[in-house]
């Protein structure tokens, strides 16, 4: 896993305990490392609008949901044309 982050057994990377702006930076670094067809799910402490905007600009597919305890769960995938 990149940046010393640990992916859990359910395939999620929890960024909620990191101080700003590390959740955004780490999520972007993880997105950059994805190969075509790969995806990853991150947990963020707040709604990650900047991350979602950056994923759109990079042509990546994403889905996000608000978590009941706050923050969000975001899954993003590198499509075949994004390498």
PDB file of C-alpha atoms in Angstrom:
ATOM      1  CA  UNK A   1       0.000   0.000   0.000  1.00  0.00           C
ATOM      2  CA  UNK A   2       1.181   3.505  -0.840  1.00  0.00           C
ATOM      3  CA  UNK A   3       2.363   6.107   1.722  1.00  0.00           C
ATOM      4  CA  UNK A   4       2.432   3.618   4.584  1.00  0.00           C
ATOM      5  CA  UNK A   5      -1.356   3.251   4.466  1.00  0.00           C
ATOM      6  CA  UNK A   6      -2.871  -0.144   5.166  1.00  0.00           C
ATOM      7  CA  UNK A   7      -5.686  -1.585   3.108  1.00  0.00           C
ATOM      8  CA  UNK A   8      -8.131  -3.521   5.272  1.00  0.00           C
ATOM      9  CA  UNK A   9      -9.318  -7.025   4.470  1.00  0.00           C
ATOM     10  CA  UNK A  10     -12.485  -5.546   2.956  1.00  0.00           C
ATOM     11  CA  UNK A  11     -10.413  -3.473   0.522  1.00  0.00           C
ATOM     12  CA  UNK A  12     -10.881  -0.072   2.172  1.00  0.00           C
ATOM     13  CA  UNK A  13      -8.278   2.490   3.159  1.00  0.00           C
ATOM     14  CA  UNK A  14      -9.319   4.539   6.187  1.00  0.00           C
ATOM     15  CA  UNK A  15      -8.118   8.138   5.894  1.00  0.00           C
ATOM     16  CA  UNK A  16     -10.412   9.538   8.591  1.00  0.00           C
ATOM     17  CA  UNK A  17      -7.761   9.935  11.304  1.00  0.00           C
ATOM     18  CA  UNK A  18      -5.313  11.864   9.127  1.00  0.00           C
ATOM     19  CA  UNK A  19      -5.012  15.645   9.553  1.00  0.00           C
ATOM     20  CA  UNK A  20      -5.929  17.874   6.594  1.00  0.00           C
ATOM     21  CA  UNK A  21      -4.868  17.972   3.813  1.00  0.00           C
ATOM     22  CA  UNK A  22      -3.509  14.411   4.029  1.00  0.00           C
ATOM     23  CA  UNK A  23      -6.791  12.589   3.286  1.00  0.00           C
ATOM     24  CA  UNK A  24      -7.065  14.399  -0.056  1.00  0.00           C
ATOM     25  CA  UNK A  25      -3.384  13.995  -0.907  1.00  0.00           C
ATOM     26  CA  UNK A  26      -3.368  10.302  -0.003  1.00  0.00           C
ATOM     27  CA  UNK A  27      -6.551   9.585  -1.950  1.00  0.00           C
ATOM     28  CA  UNK A  28      -5.134  11.339  -5.014  1.00  0.00           C
ATOM     29  CA  UNK A  29      -1.876   9.383  -4.724  1.00  0.00           C
ATOM     30  CA  UNK A  30      -3.839   6.134  -4.482  1.00  0.00           C
ATOM     31  CA  UNK A  31      -5.883   7.110  -7.547  1.00  0.00           C
ATOM     32  CA  UNK A  32      -2.718   7.885  -9.485  1.00  0.00           C
ATOM     33  CA  UNK A  33      -1.304   4.441  -8.685  1.00  0.00           C
ATOM     34  CA  UNK A  34      -4.313   2.540 -10.027  1.00  0.00           C
ATOM     35  CA  UNK A  35      -3.909   0.576 -13.232  1.00  0.00           C
ATOM     36  CA  UNK A  36      -6.611   0.195 -15.838  1.00  0.00           C
ATOM     37  CA  UNK A  37      -9.605  -1.653 -14.386  1.00  0.00           C
ATOM     38  CA  UNK A  38      -8.424  -1.378 -10.769  1.00  0.00           C
ATOM     39  CA  UNK A  39     -10.460   0.275  -8.052  1.00  0.00           C
ATOM     40  CA  UNK A  40     -10.033   1.263  -4.433  1.00  0.00           C
ATOM     41  CA  UNK A  41     -12.322   2.436  -1.656  1.00  0.00           C
ATOM     42  CA  UNK A  42     -11.347   5.113   0.844  1.00  0.00           C
ATOM     43  CA  UNK A  43     -13.037   6.428   3.966  1.00  0.00           C
ATOM     44  CA  UNK A  44     -12.733  10.198   4.347  1.00  0.00           C
ATOM     45  CA  UNK A  45     -13.419  12.416   7.383  1.00  0.00           C
ATOM     46  CA  UNK A  46     -15.547  14.914   5.412  1.00  0.00           C
ATOM     47  CA  UNK A  47     -17.471  14.961   2.130  1.00  0.00           C
ATOM     48  CA  UNK A  48     -14.533  14.946  -0.349  1.00  0.00           C
ATOM     49  CA  UNK A  49     -15.765  17.350  -3.037  1.00  0.00           C
ATOM     50  CA  UNK A  50     -12.221  18.311  -4.085  1.00  0.00           C
ATOM     51  CA  UNK A  51     -11.354  14.631  -4.511  1.00  0.00           C
ATOM     52  CA  UNK A  52     -14.510  13.971  -6.522  1.00  0.00           C
ATOM     53  CA  UNK A  53     -13.785  16.957  -8.775  1.00  0.00           C
ATOM     54  CA  UNK A  54     -10.209  15.737  -9.318  1.00  0.00           C
ATOM     55  CA  UNK A  55     -11.428  12.228 -10.166  1.00  0.00           C
ATOM     56  CA  UNK A  56     -13.816  13.666 -12.763  1.00  0.00           C
ATOM     57  CA  UNK A  57     -10.982  15.724 -14.272  1.00  0.00           C
ATOM     58  CA  UNK A  58      -8.868  12.556 -14.466  1.00  0.00           C
ATOM     59  CA  UNK A  59     -11.693  10.705 -16.233  1.00  0.00           C
ATOM     60  CA  UNK A  60     -12.114   8.225 -13.400  1.00  0.00           C
ATOM     61  CA  UNK A  61     -15.410   6.656 -12.383  1.00  0.00           C
ATOM     62  CA  UNK A  62     -16.457   7.068  -8.758  1.00  0.00           C
ATOM     63  CA  UNK A  63     -19.303   6.519  -6.345  1.00  0.00           C
ATOM     64  CA  UNK A  64     -19.605   8.078  -2.908  1.00  0.00           C
ATOM     65  CA  UNK A  65     -21.974   7.821   0.027  1.00  0.00           C
ATOM     66  CA  UNK A  66     -22.277   9.834   3.219  1.00  0.00           C
ATOM     67  CA  UNK A  67     -21.485   7.763   6.313  1.00  0.00           C
ATOM     68  CA  UNK A  68     -23.899   7.924   9.271  1.00  0.00           C
ATOM     69  CA  UNK A  69     -21.029   8.796  11.638  1.00  0.00           C
ATOM     70  CA  UNK A  70     -19.820  11.563   9.296  1.00  0.00           C
ATOM     71  CA  UNK A  71     -17.458  11.574   6.381  1.00  0.00           C
ATOM     72  CA  UNK A  72     -17.823   9.466   3.271  1.00  0.00           C
ATOM     73  CA  UNK A  73     -16.999   6.167   1.628  1.00  0.00           C
ATOM     74  CA  UNK A  74     -15.638   6.721  -1.876  1.00  0.00           C
ATOM     75  CA  UNK A  75     -14.884   4.031  -4.431  1.00  0.00           C
ATOM     76  CA  UNK A  76     -13.006   5.039  -7.539  1.00  0.00           C
ATOM     77  CA  UNK A  77     -11.936   3.090 -10.603  1.00  0.00           C
ATOM     78  CA  UNK A  78      -9.518   3.715 -13.414  1.00  0.00           C
ATOM     79  CA  UNK A  79     -11.276   3.029 -16.696  1.00  0.00           C
ATOM     80  CA  UNK A  80      -9.625   1.448 -19.711  1.00  0.00           C
ATOM     81  CA  UNK A  81      -8.940   4.785 -21.411  1.00  0.00           C
ATOM     82  CA  UNK A  82      -7.239   6.529 -18.458  1.00  0.00           C
ATOM     83  CA  UNK A  83      -3.732   5.037 -18.401  1.00  0.00           C
TER      84      UNK A  83
END
